[in-house]
Each structure stands twice: as structure tokens, then as C-alpha cells.
PDB file of C-alpha atoms in Angstrom:
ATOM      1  CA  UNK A  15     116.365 104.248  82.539  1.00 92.00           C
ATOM      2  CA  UNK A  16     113.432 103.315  84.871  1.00 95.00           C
ATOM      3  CA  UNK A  17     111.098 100.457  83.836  1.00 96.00           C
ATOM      4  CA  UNK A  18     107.289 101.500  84.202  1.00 97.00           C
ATOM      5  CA  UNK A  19     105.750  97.986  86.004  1.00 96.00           C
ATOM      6  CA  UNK A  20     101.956  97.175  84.916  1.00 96.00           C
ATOM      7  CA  UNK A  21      99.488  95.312  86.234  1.00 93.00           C
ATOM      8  CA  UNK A  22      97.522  93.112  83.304  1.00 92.00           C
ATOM      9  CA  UNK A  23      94.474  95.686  83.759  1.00 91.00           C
ATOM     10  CA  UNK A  24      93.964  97.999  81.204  1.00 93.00           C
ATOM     11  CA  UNK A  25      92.783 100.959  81.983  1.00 93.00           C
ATOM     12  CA  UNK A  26      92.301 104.887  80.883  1.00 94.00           C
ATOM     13  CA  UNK A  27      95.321 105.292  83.468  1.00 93.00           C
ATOM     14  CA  UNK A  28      97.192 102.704  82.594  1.00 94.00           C
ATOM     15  CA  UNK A  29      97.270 103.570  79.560  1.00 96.00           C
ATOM     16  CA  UNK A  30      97.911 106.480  79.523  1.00 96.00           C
ATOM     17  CA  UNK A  31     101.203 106.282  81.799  1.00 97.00           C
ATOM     18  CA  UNK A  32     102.071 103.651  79.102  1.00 97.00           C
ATOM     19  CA  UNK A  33     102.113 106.227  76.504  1.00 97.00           C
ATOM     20  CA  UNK A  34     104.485 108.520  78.552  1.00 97.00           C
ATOM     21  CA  UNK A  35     106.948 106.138  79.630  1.00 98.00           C
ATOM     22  CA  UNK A  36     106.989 105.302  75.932  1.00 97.00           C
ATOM     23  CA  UNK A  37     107.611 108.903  74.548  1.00 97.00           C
ATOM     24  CA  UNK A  38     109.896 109.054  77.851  1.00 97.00           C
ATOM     25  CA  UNK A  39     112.267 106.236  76.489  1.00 97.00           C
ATOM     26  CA  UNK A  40     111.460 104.155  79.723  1.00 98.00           C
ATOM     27  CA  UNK A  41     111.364 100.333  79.093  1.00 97.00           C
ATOM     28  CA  UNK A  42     107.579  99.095  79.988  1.00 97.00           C
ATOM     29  CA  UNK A  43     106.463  95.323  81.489  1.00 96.00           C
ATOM     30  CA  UNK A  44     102.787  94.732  81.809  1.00 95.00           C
ATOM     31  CA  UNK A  45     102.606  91.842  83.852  1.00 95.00           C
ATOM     32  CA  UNK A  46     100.600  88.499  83.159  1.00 92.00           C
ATOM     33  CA  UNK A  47     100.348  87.223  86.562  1.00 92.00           C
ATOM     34  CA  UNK A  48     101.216  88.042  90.501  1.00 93.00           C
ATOM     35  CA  UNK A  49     105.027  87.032  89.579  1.00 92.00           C
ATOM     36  CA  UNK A  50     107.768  89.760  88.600  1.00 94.00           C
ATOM     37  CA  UNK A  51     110.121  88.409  85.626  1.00 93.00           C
ATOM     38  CA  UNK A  52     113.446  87.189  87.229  1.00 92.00           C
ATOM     39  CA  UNK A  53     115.844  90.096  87.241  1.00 94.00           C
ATOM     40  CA  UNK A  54     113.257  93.015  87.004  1.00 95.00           C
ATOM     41  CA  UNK A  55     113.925  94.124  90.657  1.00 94.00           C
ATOM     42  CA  UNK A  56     117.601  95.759  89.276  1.00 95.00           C
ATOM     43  CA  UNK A  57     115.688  97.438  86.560  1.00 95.00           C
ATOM     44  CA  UNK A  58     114.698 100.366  88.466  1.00 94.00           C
ATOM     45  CA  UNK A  59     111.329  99.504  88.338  1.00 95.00           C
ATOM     46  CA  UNK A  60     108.251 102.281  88.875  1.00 93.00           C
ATOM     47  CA  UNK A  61     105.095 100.071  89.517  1.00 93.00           C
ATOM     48  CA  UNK A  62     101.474 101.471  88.738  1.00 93.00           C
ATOM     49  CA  UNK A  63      99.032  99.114  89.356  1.00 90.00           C
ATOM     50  CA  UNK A  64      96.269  97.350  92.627  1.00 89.00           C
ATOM     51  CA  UNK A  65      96.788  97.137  95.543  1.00 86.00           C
ATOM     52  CA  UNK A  66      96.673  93.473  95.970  1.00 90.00           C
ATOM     53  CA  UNK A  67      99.238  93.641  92.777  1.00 93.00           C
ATOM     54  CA  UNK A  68     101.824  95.510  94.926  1.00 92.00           C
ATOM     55  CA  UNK A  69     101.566  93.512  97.928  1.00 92.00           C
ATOM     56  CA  UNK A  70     102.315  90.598  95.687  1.00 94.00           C
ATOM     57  CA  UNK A  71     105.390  91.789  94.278  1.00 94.00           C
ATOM     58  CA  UNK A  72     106.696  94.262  96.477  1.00 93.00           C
ATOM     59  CA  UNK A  73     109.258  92.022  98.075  1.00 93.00           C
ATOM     60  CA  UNK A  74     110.155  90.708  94.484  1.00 93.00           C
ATOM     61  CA  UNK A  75     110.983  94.256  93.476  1.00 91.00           C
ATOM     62  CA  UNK A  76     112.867  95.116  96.881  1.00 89.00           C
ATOM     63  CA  UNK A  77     110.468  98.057  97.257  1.00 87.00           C
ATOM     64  CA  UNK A  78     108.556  99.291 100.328  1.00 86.00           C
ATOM     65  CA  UNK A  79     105.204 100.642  99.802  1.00 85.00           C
ATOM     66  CA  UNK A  80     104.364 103.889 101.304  1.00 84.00           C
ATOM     67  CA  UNK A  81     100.635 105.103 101.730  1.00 81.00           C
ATOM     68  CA  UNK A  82      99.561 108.693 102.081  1.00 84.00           C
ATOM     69  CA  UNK A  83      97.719 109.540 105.078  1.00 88.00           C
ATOM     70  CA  UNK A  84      94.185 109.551 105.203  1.00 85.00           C
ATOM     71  CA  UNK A  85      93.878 113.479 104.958  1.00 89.00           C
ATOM     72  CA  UNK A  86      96.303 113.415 101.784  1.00 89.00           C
ATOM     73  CA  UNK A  87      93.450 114.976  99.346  1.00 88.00           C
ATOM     74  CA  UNK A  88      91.907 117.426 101.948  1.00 89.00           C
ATOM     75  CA  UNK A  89      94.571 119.040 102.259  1.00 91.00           C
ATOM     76  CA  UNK A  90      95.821 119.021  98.424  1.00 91.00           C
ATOM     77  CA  UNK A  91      95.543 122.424  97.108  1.00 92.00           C
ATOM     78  CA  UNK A  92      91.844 123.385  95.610  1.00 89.00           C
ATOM     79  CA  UNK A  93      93.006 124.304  92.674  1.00 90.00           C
ATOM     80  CA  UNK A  94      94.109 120.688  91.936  1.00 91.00           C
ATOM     81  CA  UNK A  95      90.942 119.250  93.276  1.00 86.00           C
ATOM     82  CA  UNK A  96      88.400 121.073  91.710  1.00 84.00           C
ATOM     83  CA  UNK A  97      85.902 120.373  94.260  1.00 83.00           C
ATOM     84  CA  UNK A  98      84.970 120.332  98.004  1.00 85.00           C
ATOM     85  CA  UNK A  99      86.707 117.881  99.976  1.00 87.00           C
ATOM     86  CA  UNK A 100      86.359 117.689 103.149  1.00 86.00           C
ATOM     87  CA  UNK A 101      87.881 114.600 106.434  1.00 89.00           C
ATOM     88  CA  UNK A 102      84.580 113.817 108.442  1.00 88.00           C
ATOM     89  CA  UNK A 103      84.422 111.160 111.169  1.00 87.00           C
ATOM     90  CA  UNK A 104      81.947 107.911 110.420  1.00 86.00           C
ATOM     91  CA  UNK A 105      79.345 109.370 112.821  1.00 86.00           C
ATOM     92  CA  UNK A 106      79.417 113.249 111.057  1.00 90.00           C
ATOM     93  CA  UNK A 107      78.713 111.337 107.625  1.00 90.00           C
ATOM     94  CA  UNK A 108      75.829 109.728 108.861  1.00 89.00           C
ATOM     95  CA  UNK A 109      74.361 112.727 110.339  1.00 91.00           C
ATOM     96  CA  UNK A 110      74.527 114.871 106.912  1.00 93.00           C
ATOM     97  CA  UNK A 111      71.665 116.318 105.477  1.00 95.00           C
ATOM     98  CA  UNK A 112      72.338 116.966 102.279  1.00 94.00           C
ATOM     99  CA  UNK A 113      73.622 115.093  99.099  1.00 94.00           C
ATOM    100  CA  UNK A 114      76.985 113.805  99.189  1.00 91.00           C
ATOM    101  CA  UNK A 115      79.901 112.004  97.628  1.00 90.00           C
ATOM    102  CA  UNK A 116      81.202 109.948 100.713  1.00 89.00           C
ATOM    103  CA  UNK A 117      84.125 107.198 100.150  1.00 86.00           C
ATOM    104  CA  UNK A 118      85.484 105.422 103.164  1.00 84.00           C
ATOM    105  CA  UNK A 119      89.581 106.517 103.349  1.00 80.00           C
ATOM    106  CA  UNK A 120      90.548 103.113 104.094  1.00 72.00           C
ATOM    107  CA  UNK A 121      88.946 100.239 104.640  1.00 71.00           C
ATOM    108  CA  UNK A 122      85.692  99.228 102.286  1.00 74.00           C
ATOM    109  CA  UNK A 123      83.204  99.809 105.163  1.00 78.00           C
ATOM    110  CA  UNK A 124      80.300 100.923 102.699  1.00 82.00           C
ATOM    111  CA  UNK A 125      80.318 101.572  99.087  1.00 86.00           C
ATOM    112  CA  UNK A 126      81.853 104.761  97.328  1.00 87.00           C
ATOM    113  CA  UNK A 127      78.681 106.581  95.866  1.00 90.00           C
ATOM    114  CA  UNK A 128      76.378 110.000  96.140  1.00 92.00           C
ATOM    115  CA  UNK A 129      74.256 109.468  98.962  1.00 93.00           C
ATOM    116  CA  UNK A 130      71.245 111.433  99.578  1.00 95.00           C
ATOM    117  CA  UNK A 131      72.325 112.141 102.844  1.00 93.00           C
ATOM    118  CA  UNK A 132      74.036 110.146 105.563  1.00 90.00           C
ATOM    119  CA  UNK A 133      70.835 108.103 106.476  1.00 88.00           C
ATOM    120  CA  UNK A 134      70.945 106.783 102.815  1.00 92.00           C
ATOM    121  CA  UNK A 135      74.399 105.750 104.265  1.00 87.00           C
ATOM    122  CA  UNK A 136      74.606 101.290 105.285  1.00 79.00           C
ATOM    123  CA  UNK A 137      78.590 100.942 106.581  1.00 78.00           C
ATOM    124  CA  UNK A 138      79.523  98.151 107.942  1.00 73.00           C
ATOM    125  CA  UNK A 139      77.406  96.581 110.893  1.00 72.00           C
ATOM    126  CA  UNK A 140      80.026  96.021 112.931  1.00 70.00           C
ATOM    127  CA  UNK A 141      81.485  99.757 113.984  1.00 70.00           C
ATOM    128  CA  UNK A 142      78.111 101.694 112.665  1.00 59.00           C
ATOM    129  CA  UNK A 143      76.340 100.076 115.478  1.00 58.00           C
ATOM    130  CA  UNK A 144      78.031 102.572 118.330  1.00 55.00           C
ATOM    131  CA  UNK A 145      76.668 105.531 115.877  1.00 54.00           C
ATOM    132  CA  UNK A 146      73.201 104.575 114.968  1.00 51.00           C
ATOM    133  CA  UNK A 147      71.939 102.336 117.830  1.00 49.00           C
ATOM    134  CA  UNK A 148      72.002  99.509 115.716  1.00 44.00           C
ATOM    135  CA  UNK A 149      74.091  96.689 117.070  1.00 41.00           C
ATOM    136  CA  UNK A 150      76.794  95.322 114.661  1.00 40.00           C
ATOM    137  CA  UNK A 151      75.981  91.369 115.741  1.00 41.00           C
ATOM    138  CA  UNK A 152      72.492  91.196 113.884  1.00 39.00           C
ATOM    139  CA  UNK A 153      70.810  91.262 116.804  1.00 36.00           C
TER     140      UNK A 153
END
């Protein structure tokens, strides 16, 4: 039987996958700290938790960590989105008109929010510069 692997975070999610890998008959360890319990790697462990939390323990648990790609929810079927999503490039976001959701696919180059449109938009200095005409090195 697989062993669901938490992180100490509590959350809606969390939680919830708690619940169903208890009415699953899974065993469950919420962990305390960035340190797997010895032995836990040969308990067919299923981790759910941060980022930072996997690339902790991953080599504890003898598990490689796979990303999607970066178009992985574009391309999901509408149906299971339930909205418009669409894979723009840095300098197409900035240019929008409109109100938007916009969330950087990788790194945290600007905060995850409803813009008013992409002028409302302030990524990182350092690679907006070659879109805006402002140079990334304050000057």
C-alpha cells in the first residue's frame, strides 16, 4: 500500500488528499521538518507537498521529480479548466489591453494577480528591460 508523504502545511488540498488516502487504506506521514523518517523511501511513498519540500527529500525518497512543461494547462482540455487559458510571451503580456489574470510559468518574475492590463504589469527589471525600454540595472 502506498504511503501519502505531507509536508507540515495544512491546507484545503492537503487535506483533502489526507482524507482519501485515509478512506483509500493508504498509510499517511505528515512531516515535521525537511528530513524523511529512516526507512520511508521503501514505503512506496506518494509525496504532495512545496517545492522546496521535494527538493529536500527527493534523494531521501529515491524519487526523481518530473515537471510538466510550461504549456501543460493550455493545452488541458476546456472542459477541465473552466476558463480561458492562454501561453503568451513576456513582451505580448505587457502589451495587453484588457484585464487579465497573468502568472509567470516558472520563475517568480512578477506577482500572480488580475492586472488591468499589461502596463499595470512590474516583472522583473532585469529581462523586462529589452521589452519596455527600461534598463534592468537601475539606471
Amino acid at each position: 500500500m502506498p504511503t501519502l508523504v505531507l509536508s507540515q502545511r495544512y491546507s484545503p488540498d492537503s487535506n483533502a488528499l489526507f482524507a482519501a488516502a485515509l478512506a483509500a487504506g493508504w498509510d499517511i506521514e505528515r512531516l515535521r521538518s525537511f528530513r524523511c523518517p529512516e526507512g520511508l523511501a521503501a514505503r512506496d511513498p506518494v509525496l504532495y507537498g512545496e517545492t522546496i519540500l521535494a527538493d529536500a527529500i527527493m534523494d531521501d525518497l529515491e524519487v526523481a521529480l518530473l515537471e510538466p512543461t510550461a504549456d501543460w494547462l493550455p493545452r488541458l482540455p476546456q472542459r477541465h479548466r473552466l476558463r480561458s487559458v492562454r501561453l503568451t510571451t513576456l513582451e505580448d503580456a505587457l502589451a495587453l489591453r484588457e484585464p487579465a489574470f497573468i502568472k509567470p510559468t516558472d520563475e517568480k518574475l512578477f506577482p500572480a494577480r488580475v492586472y488591468a492590463d499589461g502596463a499595470a504589469m512590474d516583472p522583473d527589471p532585469r529581462i523586462s528591460g529589452k521589452f519596455t525600454g527600461r534598463r534592468g540595472d537601475g539606471e
